[in-house]
Amino acid sequence: MKRLEGQTAIITGSSSGIGKAVAIEMAAEGANVVVNYPGGDPGLANDTMAKINAEGGKAMCCKADVSNEADVQAMFAETVKNFGTVDILVNNAGLQKDSRLVDMTVAQWDLVLNVNLKGQFLCAREAAKEFIRRGMVPSRSKALGKIICMSSVHEVIPWAGHVNYAASKGGVMLLMKSMAQELAPLKIRVNSIGPGAIETPINTSAWDTPEALKSLLTLIPYGRAGKPIDIAKAAVWLASDESDYVTGTTLFVDGGMTLYPGFATGG
Ligand code: BGC
């Protein structure tokens, strides 16, 4: 039996990058998948949906800005209408608006905190409400529901030039842990994935030239950049009953980036 058979997963920001890989992998494991995108051109989201449907999976696209309460509530309502309920939320939508501290605008700060942190709160709140409304379905999962927060190595590694992003991910860490503590008695599991440098559109400049890649690899003991599928495999595991006793933790999938590689020879 597939590990997520018959379950429904909302994956925010899944028209590209890590979210897209998670959506495809969860569908391959039997989940009905909601491919969320923030607005604008639905082309990429439609591609993800088409790929899933072509491989025999079930997917729908849903436009919603995760930082907008009404949009998030509408996305959950549409999902329940189409698939009956929600079993898994992957709080994946996130972005960077990089700037030196002294040049950072309030707009850059607000956009990153709104999408990366407030968006995770809004989606998690709706997911928990839906899990509670639906009640336990033992034939589908041992848990009432699963929430996976896409964090980053930058929930623990400070990042000059990216204070808004690092602050948002530091916030996600304690949002995740506090939700996990509050929801565990209800049998809702909440965990994070902390990706390192994964080759996606968010960080192209860090890996798409030989010079950039060489410099990036000095930060990765395992000697390669990550691929979206590395994260998708971890997300499936965290969503499945294989990780039934795991809640309130961050699983770093980073090739050792959080191991202070500078200290391999120094210190
Ligand atoms: C960021 C990437 C960065 C990686 C490692 C991620 O959270 O979005 O831009 O390459 O962390 O620093």
Tab-separated table of C-alpha atoms and ligand atoms in Angstrom:
chain	number	residue	atom	x	y	z
A	1	MET	CA	0.000	0.000	0.000
A	2	LYS	CA	1.168	3.511	-0.800
A	3	ARG	CA	2.227	5.463	2.268
A	4	LEU	CA	-0.266	8.350	1.891
A	5	GLU	CA	-3.098	6.420	0.234
A	6	GLY	CA	-6.413	8.279	0.251
A	7	GLN	CA	-5.073	11.267	2.209
A	8	THR	CA	-5.345	14.861	1.035
A	9	ALA	CA	-2.373	17.200	1.149
A	10	ILE	CA	-2.264	20.954	0.651
A	11	ILE	CA	1.219	22.034	-0.392
A	12	THR	CA	1.570	25.790	-0.398
A	13	GLY	CA	3.785	27.318	-3.061
A	14	SER	CA	3.933	24.132	-5.104
A	15	SER	CA	4.068	25.435	-8.652
A	16	SER	CA	7.883	25.299	-8.618
A	17	GLY	CA	10.971	24.399	-6.595
A	18	ILE	CA	10.756	22.316	-3.429
A	19	GLY	CA	6.948	22.541	-3.248
A	20	LYS	CA	6.534	21.109	-6.721
A	21	ALA	CA	8.722	18.099	-5.885
A	22	VAL	CA	6.800	17.542	-2.647
A	23	ALA	CA	3.468	17.672	-4.503
A	24	ILE	CA	4.615	15.157	-7.117
A	25	GLU	CA	6.104	12.786	-4.549
A	26	MET	CA	3.081	12.907	-2.234
A	27	ALA	CA	0.769	12.216	-5.185
A	28	ALA	CA	2.954	9.253	-6.159
A	29	GLU	CA	2.431	7.953	-2.606
A	30	GLY	CA	-1.340	8.070	-3.103
A	31	ALA	CA	-2.301	11.510	-1.756
A	32	ASN	CA	-4.787	13.857	-3.380
A	33	VAL	CA	-2.767	17.012	-3.831
A	34	VAL	CA	-3.642	20.697	-3.825
A	35	VAL	CA	-1.121	22.662	-5.880
A	36	ASN	CA	-1.245	26.150	-4.400
A	37	TYR	CA	0.215	29.206	-6.114
A	38	PRO	CA	0.066	32.858	-5.082
A	39	GLY	CA	-1.443	34.499	-8.133
A	40	GLY	CA	-0.339	35.739	-11.508
A	41	ASP	CA	0.267	33.173	-14.229
A	42	PRO	CA	-1.276	29.770	-13.368
A	43	GLY	CA	0.934	28.113	-16.028
A	44	LEU	CA	3.500	26.537	-13.701
A	45	ALA	CA	0.854	25.284	-11.261
A	46	ASN	CA	-1.079	23.770	-14.161
A	47	ASP	CA	2.105	21.993	-15.295
A	48	THR	CA	2.569	20.460	-11.843
A	49	MET	CA	-1.079	19.386	-11.772
A	50	ALA	CA	-0.878	17.924	-15.294
A	51	LYS	CA	2.258	15.952	-14.435
A	52	ILE	CA	0.537	14.444	-11.380
A	53	ASN	CA	-2.643	13.620	-13.274
A	54	ALA	CA	-0.667	12.081	-16.161
A	55	GLU	CA	0.975	9.700	-13.701
A	56	GLY	CA	-2.400	8.570	-12.339
A	57	GLY	CA	-2.469	10.885	-9.316
A	58	LYS	CA	-5.173	13.322	-8.300
A	59	ALA	CA	-4.425	17.043	-8.123
A	60	MET	CA	-6.176	20.384	-8.247
A	61	CYS	CA	-4.724	23.880	-8.534
A	62	CYS	CA	-5.671	26.559	-6.055
A	63	LYS	CA	-4.732	30.214	-6.210
A	64	ALA	CA	-4.297	31.740	-2.755
A	65	ASP	CA	-1.945	34.227	-1.168
A	66	VAL	CA	-0.955	32.476	2.076
A	67	SER	CA	-0.532	35.803	3.855
A	68	ASN	CA	-4.193	36.687	3.203
A	69	GLU	CA	-6.666	35.244	5.723
A	70	ALA	CA	-9.643	35.162	3.351
A	71	ASP	CA	-7.596	33.501	0.589
A	72	VAL	CA	-6.368	30.809	2.981
A	73	GLN	CA	-9.870	30.119	4.285
A	74	ALA	CA	-11.179	29.886	0.718
A	75	MET	CA	-8.384	27.442	-0.198
A	76	PHE	CA	-9.310	25.129	2.670
A	77	ALA	CA	-13.029	25.373	1.812
A	78	GLU	CA	-12.335	24.515	-1.829
A	79	THR	CA	-10.141	21.575	-0.813
A	80	VAL	CA	-12.810	20.178	1.504
A	81	LYS	CA	-15.409	20.602	-1.240
A	82	ASN	CA	-13.247	18.709	-3.757
A	83	PHE	CA	-11.543	16.057	-1.674
A	84	GLY	CA	-13.686	15.886	1.499
A	85	THR	CA	-11.061	16.949	4.040
A	86	VAL	CA	-7.393	17.772	4.594
A	87	ASP	CA	-4.984	15.288	6.223
A	88	ILE	CA	-1.613	16.913	5.535
A	89	LEU	CA	-0.496	20.536	5.301
A	90	VAL	CA	2.926	21.362	3.901
A	91	ASN	CA	3.610	24.980	4.806
A	92	ASN	CA	6.076	25.470	1.996
A	93	ALA	CA	5.429	28.902	0.443
A	94	GLY	CA	8.330	31.215	1.088
A	95	LEU	CA	10.420	33.910	-0.531
A	96	GLN	CA	13.496	36.086	-0.124
A	97	LYS	CA	13.848	39.852	-0.537
A	98	ASP	CA	17.505	40.316	0.232
A	99	SER	CA	19.170	43.536	1.281
A	100	ARG	CA	21.806	44.873	3.616
A	101	LEU	CA	20.239	45.880	6.923
A	102	VAL	CA	20.891	49.578	6.366
A	103	ASP	CA	19.122	49.502	2.996
A	104	MET	CA	16.247	47.185	3.896
A	105	THR	CA	12.839	48.727	3.357
A	106	VAL	CA	9.791	48.104	5.488
A	107	ALA	CA	8.154	46.653	2.371
A	108	GLN	CA	10.934	44.047	2.064
A	109	TRP	CA	10.658	43.206	5.750
A	110	ASP	CA	6.853	42.968	5.701
A	111	LEU	CA	6.601	40.855	2.546
A	112	VAL	CA	9.036	38.230	3.816
A	113	LEU	CA	7.547	38.054	7.317
A	114	ASN	CA	4.000	38.013	5.954
A	115	VAL	CA	4.539	35.156	3.520
A	116	ASN	CA	7.123	33.095	5.425
A	117	LEU	CA	5.741	33.409	8.968
A	118	LYS	CA	2.195	34.793	9.044
A	119	GLY	CA	1.357	32.536	6.076
A	120	GLN	CA	2.450	29.457	8.029
A	121	PHE	CA	0.323	30.526	11.013
A	122	LEU	CA	-2.783	31.139	8.880
A	123	CYS	CA	-2.527	27.822	7.033
A	124	ALA	CA	-1.713	25.820	10.170
A	125	ARG	CA	-4.679	27.325	11.994
A	126	GLU	CA	-7.089	26.332	9.226
A	127	ALA	CA	-5.524	22.867	8.959
A	128	ALA	CA	-5.867	22.204	12.695
A	129	LYS	CA	-9.511	23.350	12.619
A	130	GLU	CA	-10.241	20.986	9.731
A	131	PHE	CA	-8.449	18.027	11.377
A	132	ILE	CA	-10.551	18.547	14.529
A	133	ARG	CA	-13.812	18.950	12.571
A	134	ARG	CA	-13.192	15.750	10.599
A	135	GLY	CA	-12.085	13.552	13.479
A	136	MET	CA	-9.917	10.451	13.471
A	137	VAL	CA	-9.935	8.102	10.466
A	138	PRO	CA	-7.833	5.119	11.644
A	139	SER	CA	-7.873	3.455	8.225
A	140	ARG	CA	-5.969	6.432	6.777
A	141	SER	CA	-3.528	7.481	9.502
A	142	LYS	CA	-2.656	7.011	13.160
A	143	ALA	CA	-2.615	10.810	13.510
A	144	LEU	CA	-5.522	13.217	13.319
A	145	GLY	CA	-3.390	15.319	10.970
A	146	LYS	CA	0.135	16.289	10.048
A	147	ILE	CA	1.637	19.741	9.559
A	148	ILE	CA	5.066	20.109	7.979
A	149	CYS	CA	6.658	23.546	8.092
A	150	MET	CA	9.298	24.305	5.480
A	151	SER	CA	11.936	26.079	7.486
A	152	SER	CA	15.611	26.431	6.586
A	153	VAL	CA	19.097	25.955	7.950
A	154	HIS	CA	18.650	29.677	8.653
A	155	GLU	CA	16.354	28.912	11.567
A	156	VAL	CA	19.696	28.401	13.362
A	157	ILE	CA	22.399	29.865	11.088
A	158	PRO	CA	22.467	33.682	11.172
A	159	TRP	CA	22.525	35.185	7.663
A	160	ALA	CA	23.975	38.636	7.029
A	161	GLY	CA	22.226	40.451	4.212
A	162	HIS	CA	19.067	38.431	4.818
A	163	VAL	CA	17.859	39.510	8.269
A	164	ASN	CA	14.201	39.434	7.241
A	165	TYR	CA	14.505	35.865	5.934
A	166	ALA	CA	16.504	34.570	8.915
A	167	ALA	CA	14.068	36.233	11.332
A	168	SER	CA	11.138	34.603	9.539
A	169	LYS	CA	12.717	31.140	9.767
A	170	GLY	CA	13.729	31.631	13.401
A	171	GLY	CA	10.070	32.485	13.960
A	172	VAL	CA	8.949	29.362	12.126
A	173	MET	CA	11.055	27.263	14.504
A	174	LEU	CA	9.181	28.349	17.639
A	175	LEU	CA	5.851	28.583	15.815
A	176	MET	CA	6.320	24.914	14.865
A	177	LYS	CA	7.426	23.806	18.342
A	178	SER	CA	4.674	25.718	20.129
A	179	MET	CA	2.020	24.340	17.790
A	180	ALA	CA	3.441	20.839	18.253
A	181	GLN	CA	3.233	21.191	22.028
A	182	GLU	CA	-0.344	22.497	21.859
A	183	LEU	CA	-1.620	19.977	19.311
A	184	ALA	CA	0.116	16.727	20.340
A	185	PRO	CA	-2.655	15.789	22.830
A	186	LEU	CA	-5.077	15.980	19.891
A	187	LYS	CA	-2.831	13.572	17.903
A	188	ILE	CA	-1.778	16.255	15.451
A	189	ARG	CA	1.920	16.059	14.590
A	190	VAL	CA	3.821	19.214	13.672
A	191	ASN	CA	7.402	19.143	12.391
A	192	SER	CA	9.747	21.188	10.223
A	193	ILE	CA	12.171	20.406	7.468
A	194	GLY	CA	15.292	22.570	7.421
A	195	PRO	CA	16.623	22.473	3.862
A	196	GLY	CA	20.150	23.598	3.133
A	197	ALA	CA	21.153	24.816	-0.320
A	198	ILE	CA	18.690	23.128	-2.648
A	199	GLU	CA	18.907	23.901	-6.380
A	200	THR	CA	15.698	25.880	-6.984
A	201	PRO	CA	14.765	29.274	-8.446
A	202	ILE	CA	15.091	30.969	-5.015
A	203	ASN	CA	18.903	30.644	-4.981
A	204	THR	CA	19.974	30.159	-8.617
A	205	SER	CA	22.857	32.607	-8.267
A	206	ALA	CA	24.361	30.423	-5.513
A	207	TRP	CA	24.844	27.351	-7.744
A	208	ASP	CA	24.441	28.085	-11.460
A	209	THR	CA	28.049	29.018	-12.279
A	210	PRO	CA	31.121	26.871	-11.520
A	211	GLU	CA	32.593	29.658	-9.339
A	212	ALA	CA	29.389	30.083	-7.312
A	213	LEU	CA	29.038	26.325	-6.860
A	214	LYS	CA	32.666	25.973	-5.741
A	215	SER	CA	32.156	28.618	-3.089
A	216	LEU	CA	28.816	27.088	-2.020
A	217	LEU	CA	30.394	23.656	-1.624
A	218	THR	CA	32.789	25.009	1.012
A	219	LEU	CA	29.649	25.244	3.189
A	220	ILE	CA	28.439	21.682	2.512
A	221	PRO	CA	30.481	18.834	4.059
A	222	TYR	CA	28.622	16.203	2.018
A	223	GLY	CA	30.029	17.736	-1.171
A	224	ARG	CA	26.979	18.422	-3.292
A	225	ALA	CA	24.098	20.853	-3.499
A	226	GLY	CA	20.678	19.456	-2.644
A	227	LYS	CA	17.907	18.592	-5.098
A	228	PRO	CA	14.182	19.167	-4.505
A	229	ILE	CA	13.653	15.399	-4.374
A	230	ASP	CA	15.918	15.208	-1.285
A	231	ILE	CA	13.352	17.359	0.521
A	232	ALA	CA	10.325	15.649	-1.014
A	233	LYS	CA	11.438	12.243	0.313
A	234	ALA	CA	11.777	13.687	3.824
A	235	ALA	CA	8.356	15.343	3.565
A	236	VAL	CA	6.667	12.061	2.600
A	237	TRP	CA	8.273	10.348	5.581
A	238	LEU	CA	7.186	13.090	7.988
A	239	ALA	CA	3.639	12.918	6.602
A	240	SER	CA	3.434	9.130	6.835
A	241	ASP	CA	2.805	6.858	9.816
A	242	GLU	CA	6.470	5.763	9.603
A	243	SER	CA	7.219	8.902	11.638
A	244	ASP	CA	4.219	8.499	13.957
A	245	TYR	CA	6.245	9.182	17.134
A	246	VAL	CA	7.959	12.273	15.704
A	247	THR	CA	6.583	15.684	16.604
A	248	GLY	CA	8.062	19.091	17.391
A	249	THR	CA	11.349	18.534	15.632
A	250	THR	CA	13.258	20.015	12.715
A	251	LEU	CA	14.729	17.509	10.304
A	252	PHE	CA	17.710	19.214	8.657
A	253	VAL	CA	18.196	17.984	5.104
A	254	ASP	CA	21.318	19.953	4.344
A	255	GLY	CA	24.333	17.781	3.540
A	256	GLY	CA	25.808	18.867	6.865
A	257	MET	CA	25.518	22.629	6.369
A	258	THR	CA	24.499	23.048	10.031
A	259	LEU	CA	27.691	21.258	11.209
A	260	TYR	CA	29.822	24.451	11.254
A	261	PRO	CA	32.060	23.255	8.368
A	262	GLY	CA	34.492	26.126	9.052
A	263	PHE	CA	35.488	24.289	12.239
A	264	ALA	CA	36.534	21.112	10.378
A	265	THR	CA	40.064	22.453	10.437
A	266	GLY	CA	39.892	25.624	12.533
A	267	GLY	CA	38.960	26.412	16.114
B	1	BGC	C1	17.681	29.808	1.186
B	1	BGC	C2	18.646	29.626	0.038
B	1	BGC	C3	20.024	29.275	0.568
B	1	BGC	C4	19.980	28.156	1.587
B	1	BGC	C5	21.322	27.900	2.250
B	1	BGC	C6	17.731	28.583	2.055
B	1	BGC	O1	16.795	28.680	3.097
B	1	BGC	O2	16.380	30.046	0.673
B	1	BGC	O3	18.711	30.806	-0.742
B	1	BGC	O4	20.848	28.884	-0.525
B	1	BGC	O5	19.031	28.456	2.584
B	1	BGC	O6	21.961	29.071	2.659
